[in-house]
């Protein structure tokens, strides 16, 4: 069984999802790359505590850049190949919180809200990349672009996309942030204040995890 827990410094996901993130406080400074290499021991211990009870709101003294660190906890064993499906909701929402933090550290004052149409488009590409191992970027197996998929899902406006593929069952929020933050093109997307809506989806099987984030600038 795969479960996710969030360690949030700006409030729990349930507090801000669908509301103004700007009402929350406690944004952390971005650290040097070396401090993003792994989740510290105290963060992992706190994640176990979260798994045993309600979502906890707790700042991390170690200076993690993300406003939320999505920690994946694998419990028990199963002979079937585990798949994430919608159980990755907390990790997905944590990515949106991380982008909100990065935007505000870049000087943005807008809020970032989850958009169900962008989420649907992100889900479509996530499933496509998960099941087609020749794919490793924004173009779908049918030749579609992020803009094509967003329009097909009903979104009207300009979009951009970031994607990460991890050759393992799990990925943490800090690993996602590290990959995108140190890629100049991805960082430019995350820091763009015009993107006020997002849709994030993730899926995983035994040897592959895919996370797709779509950023929208509504018409």
CSV table of C-alpha atoms in Angstrom, one decimal:
chain,number,residue,atom,x,y,z
A,1,UNK,CA,0.0,0.0,0.0
A,2,UNK,CA,1.3,3.4,-0.9
A,3,UNK,CA,0.5,6.4,1.2
A,4,UNK,CA,1.7,10.1,1.2
A,5,UNK,CA,2.1,12.5,4.0
A,6,UNK,CA,2.7,16.3,3.8
A,7,UNK,CA,4.9,18.3,6.1
A,8,UNK,CA,3.7,21.9,5.5
A,9,UNK,CA,5.2,25.1,6.7
A,10,UNK,CA,2.4,27.3,5.4
A,11,UNK,CA,-0.5,25.2,6.7
A,12,UNK,CA,-2.0,21.9,5.8
A,13,UNK,CA,-3.2,21.1,2.2
A,14,UNK,CA,-6.8,21.0,3.5
A,15,UNK,CA,-6.4,24.6,4.8
A,16,UNK,CA,-5.3,26.1,1.5
A,17,UNK,CA,-6.6,23.9,-1.3
A,18,UNK,CA,-9.2,25.9,-3.3
A,19,UNK,CA,-8.5,29.0,-1.2
A,20,UNK,CA,-6.0,31.9,-1.3
A,21,UNK,CA,-2.6,30.7,-0.6
A,22,UNK,CA,-1.6,34.3,0.1
A,23,UNK,CA,-3.4,34.0,3.5
A,24,UNK,CA,-0.7,31.6,4.7
A,25,UNK,CA,2.7,32.6,6.0
A,26,UNK,CA,6.1,31.1,6.8
A,27,UNK,CA,7.8,30.9,3.4
A,28,UNK,CA,11.2,29.5,3.6
A,29,UNK,CA,14.3,30.7,1.7
A,30,UNK,CA,15.7,28.5,-1.0
A,31,UNK,CA,18.8,26.6,0.2
A,32,UNK,CA,21.9,25.7,-1.6
A,33,UNK,CA,21.7,22.7,-3.9
A,34,UNK,CA,23.6,20.5,-1.4
A,35,UNK,CA,20.8,20.9,1.2
A,36,UNK,CA,18.2,19.6,-1.3
A,37,UNK,CA,20.1,16.3,-1.8
A,38,UNK,CA,18.0,14.3,0.7
A,39,UNK,CA,15.3,14.7,3.2
A,40,UNK,CA,16.9,15.0,6.7
A,41,UNK,CA,16.4,12.4,9.4
A,42,UNK,CA,14.1,14.7,11.5
A,43,UNK,CA,11.9,15.2,8.4
A,44,UNK,CA,11.6,11.5,7.9
A,45,UNK,CA,10.8,10.9,11.5
A,46,UNK,CA,8.1,13.6,11.4
A,47,UNK,CA,6.7,11.9,8.3
A,48,UNK,CA,6.2,8.7,10.2
A,49,UNK,CA,4.4,10.6,12.9
A,50,UNK,CA,2.1,12.2,10.3
A,51,UNK,CA,1.3,8.7,8.9
A,52,UNK,CA,0.0,7.6,12.3
A,53,UNK,CA,-2.4,10.5,12.9
A,54,UNK,CA,-4.0,13.6,11.3
A,55,UNK,CA,-2.0,15.8,9.0
A,56,UNK,CA,0.4,17.9,11.1
A,57,UNK,CA,1.5,21.4,10.5
A,58,UNK,CA,5.2,21.7,11.4
A,59,UNK,CA,8.0,24.0,10.2
A,60,UNK,CA,11.3,22.1,9.4
A,61,UNK,CA,14.3,23.6,11.3
A,62,UNK,CA,16.6,22.2,8.6
A,63,UNK,CA,15.7,24.9,6.0
A,64,UNK,CA,14.0,22.8,3.3
A,65,UNK,CA,13.0,25.1,0.4
A,66,UNK,CA,9.7,23.6,-0.4
A,67,UNK,CA,6.7,24.9,1.5
A,68,UNK,CA,5.5,21.3,1.6
A,69,UNK,CA,7.5,18.1,1.4
A,70,UNK,CA,5.5,15.2,0.1
A,71,UNK,CA,6.9,12.1,1.8
A,72,UNK,CA,6.0,8.8,0.4
A,73,UNK,CA,5.5,6.0,2.9
A,74,UNK,CA,5.4,2.4,1.7
A,75,UNK,CA,3.6,0.1,4.1
A,76,UNK,CA,3.5,-3.7,3.8
A,77,UNK,CA,4.1,-5.8,0.7
A,78,UNK,CA,2.0,-7.0,-2.2
A,79,UNK,CA,2.5,-9.4,-5.1
A,80,UNK,CA,0.7,-7.0,-7.4
A,81,UNK,CA,2.4,-4.0,-9.0
A,82,UNK,CA,1.2,-1.0,-6.9
A,83,UNK,CA,-0.3,2.0,-8.8
A,84,UNK,CA,-0.8,5.4,-7.3
A,85,UNK,CA,-4.0,6.7,-9.0
A,86,UNK,CA,-5.7,9.4,-7.0
A,87,UNK,CA,-4.0,8.3,-3.8
A,88,UNK,CA,-1.2,10.7,-4.7
A,89,UNK,CA,-3.4,13.7,-4.1
A,90,UNK,CA,-1.3,15.0,-1.2
A,91,UNK,CA,1.9,14.8,-3.2
A,92,UNK,CA,0.2,16.5,-6.1
A,93,UNK,CA,-1.2,19.3,-4.0
A,94,UNK,CA,2.2,19.7,-2.3
A,95,UNK,CA,3.8,20.5,-5.8
A,96,UNK,CA,1.3,23.4,-6.1
A,97,UNK,CA,2.3,24.7,-2.7
A,98,UNK,CA,6.0,24.4,-3.7
A,99,UNK,CA,5.4,26.5,-6.8
A,100,UNK,CA,3.5,29.1,-4.8
A,101,UNK,CA,6.5,29.4,-2.6
A,102,UNK,CA,8.9,29.7,-5.5
A,103,UNK,CA,6.7,32.3,-7.2
A,104,UNK,CA,6.6,34.5,-4.1
A,105,UNK,CA,10.3,34.2,-3.5
A,106,UNK,CA,10.6,35.5,-7.0
A,107,UNK,CA,8.5,38.5,-6.2
A,108,UNK,CA,5.1,37.4,-7.3
A,109,UNK,CA,2.0,38.5,-5.3
A,110,UNK,CA,-0.6,36.3,-7.0
A,111,UNK,CA,-2.2,33.2,-5.6
A,112,UNK,CA,-1.9,29.8,-7.3
A,113,UNK,CA,-5.1,27.7,-7.5
A,114,UNK,CA,-5.7,24.2,-8.6
A,115,UNK,CA,-7.6,23.9,-11.8
A,116,UNK,CA,-9.5,20.7,-12.5
A,117,UNK,CA,-9.2,21.1,-16.3
A,118,UNK,CA,-5.4,21.4,-16.1
A,119,UNK,CA,-5.4,18.5,-13.6
A,120,UNK,CA,-7.3,16.3,-16.2
A,121,UNK,CA,-4.8,17.3,-18.9
A,122,UNK,CA,-1.9,16.5,-16.6
A,123,UNK,CA,-3.5,13.1,-15.8
A,124,UNK,CA,-3.8,12.3,-19.5
A,125,UNK,CA,-0.1,12.9,-20.1
A,126,UNK,CA,1.0,11.2,-16.9
A,127,UNK,CA,-0.8,8.0,-17.9
A,128,UNK,CA,0.6,8.3,-21.4
A,129,UNK,CA,4.2,8.6,-20.2
A,130,UNK,CA,3.8,5.9,-17.6
A,131,UNK,CA,2.7,3.4,-20.2
A,132,UNK,CA,4.9,4.5,-23.1
A,133,UNK,CA,8.6,4.3,-22.0
A,134,UNK,CA,9.8,5.9,-25.2
A,135,UNK,CA,8.3,9.2,-24.0
A,136,UNK,CA,10.4,11.5,-21.9
A,137,UNK,CA,9.0,15.0,-22.4
A,138,UNK,CA,6.1,17.2,-23.2
A,139,UNK,CA,5.0,15.5,-26.5
A,140,UNK,CA,2.4,12.7,-26.1
A,141,UNK,CA,2.3,9.4,-28.0
A,142,UNK,CA,-0.3,11.0,-30.3
A,143,UNK,CA,1.8,14.0,-31.0
A,144,UNK,CA,-0.1,16.3,-28.7
A,145,UNK,CA,1.4,19.2,-26.9
A,146,UNK,CA,0.6,20.6,-23.4
A,147,UNK,CA,-1.5,23.3,-25.1
A,148,UNK,CA,-3.4,20.7,-27.1
A,149,UNK,CA,-4.2,18.6,-24.0
A,150,UNK,CA,-5.2,21.6,-21.9
A,151,UNK,CA,-7.6,22.8,-24.7
A,152,UNK,CA,-9.0,19.3,-25.1
A,153,UNK,CA,-9.7,19.3,-21.3
A,154,UNK,CA,-11.6,22.6,-21.6
A,155,UNK,CA,-9.0,25.1,-20.4
A,156,UNK,CA,-8.9,28.4,-22.2
A,157,UNK,CA,-5.6,30.2,-22.0
A,158,UNK,CA,-1.8,29.7,-22.3
A,159,UNK,CA,-0.1,26.8,-20.6
A,160,UNK,CA,3.3,25.4,-19.8
A,161,UNK,CA,4.4,22.1,-18.4
A,162,UNK,CA,7.1,20.5,-16.3
A,163,UNK,CA,7.6,16.8,-16.0
A,164,UNK,CA,9.7,14.4,-14.1
A,165,UNK,CA,10.3,10.7,-14.6
A,166,UNK,CA,11.9,8.7,-11.8
A,167,UNK,CA,12.9,5.0,-12.5
A,168,UNK,CA,11.6,3.9,-9.1
A,169,UNK,CA,8.4,3.3,-7.3
A,170,UNK,CA,8.5,6.5,-5.3
A,171,UNK,CA,9.5,10.1,-5.5
A,172,UNK,CA,9.4,12.8,-2.8
A,173,UNK,CA,8.4,16.4,-3.0
A,174,UNK,CA,12.0,17.5,-2.4
A,175,UNK,CA,13.2,15.4,-5.3
A,176,UNK,CA,10.7,16.9,-7.6
A,177,UNK,CA,11.6,20.4,-6.5
A,178,UNK,CA,15.3,19.7,-7.0
A,179,UNK,CA,14.9,18.4,-10.5
A,180,UNK,CA,12.8,21.4,-11.6
A,181,UNK,CA,14.5,24.1,-9.7
A,182,UNK,CA,18.0,23.4,-11.1
A,183,UNK,CA,16.7,23.2,-14.7
A,184,UNK,CA,16.7,26.8,-16.0
A,185,UNK,CA,13.7,26.2,-18.3
A,186,UNK,CA,11.6,24.6,-15.6
A,187,UNK,CA,12.6,27.3,-13.1
A,188,UNK,CA,11.5,30.0,-15.4
A,189,UNK,CA,8.1,28.4,-15.7
A,190,UNK,CA,7.7,28.0,-12.0
A,191,UNK,CA,8.7,31.6,-11.3
A,192,UNK,CA,6.3,33.1,-14.0
A,193,UNK,CA,3.8,35.2,-12.1
A,194,UNK,CA,1.3,34.9,-15.0
A,195,UNK,CA,0.6,31.3,-14.1
A,196,UNK,CA,-2.1,31.6,-11.5
A,197,UNK,CA,-3.6,28.1,-12.0
A,198,UNK,CA,-2.1,24.7,-11.9
A,199,UNK,CA,-3.0,21.0,-12.4
A,200,UNK,CA,-0.7,18.3,-11.2
A,201,UNK,CA,-0.9,14.5,-11.5
A,202,UNK,CA,1.4,11.6,-10.6
A,203,UNK,CA,1.3,7.9,-11.2
A,204,UNK,CA,3.7,5.1,-10.2
A,205,UNK,CA,4.4,1.5,-10.9
A,206,UNK,CA,7.1,-0.7,-9.5
A,207,UNK,CA,10.0,0.8,-11.6
A,208,UNK,CA,8.6,4.1,-12.8
A,209,UNK,CA,7.1,7.2,-11.3
A,210,UNK,CA,5.8,10.1,-13.5
A,211,UNK,CA,4.8,13.6,-12.3
A,212,UNK,CA,3.3,16.2,-14.6
A,213,UNK,CA,2.5,19.8,-13.7
A,214,UNK,CA,0.6,22.1,-16.0
A,215,UNK,CA,0.7,25.8,-15.4
A,216,UNK,CA,-2.1,28.0,-16.7
A,217,UNK,CA,-2.6,31.6,-17.6
A,218,UNK,CA,-6.4,31.9,-18.1
A,219,UNK,CA,-7.7,34.1,-20.9
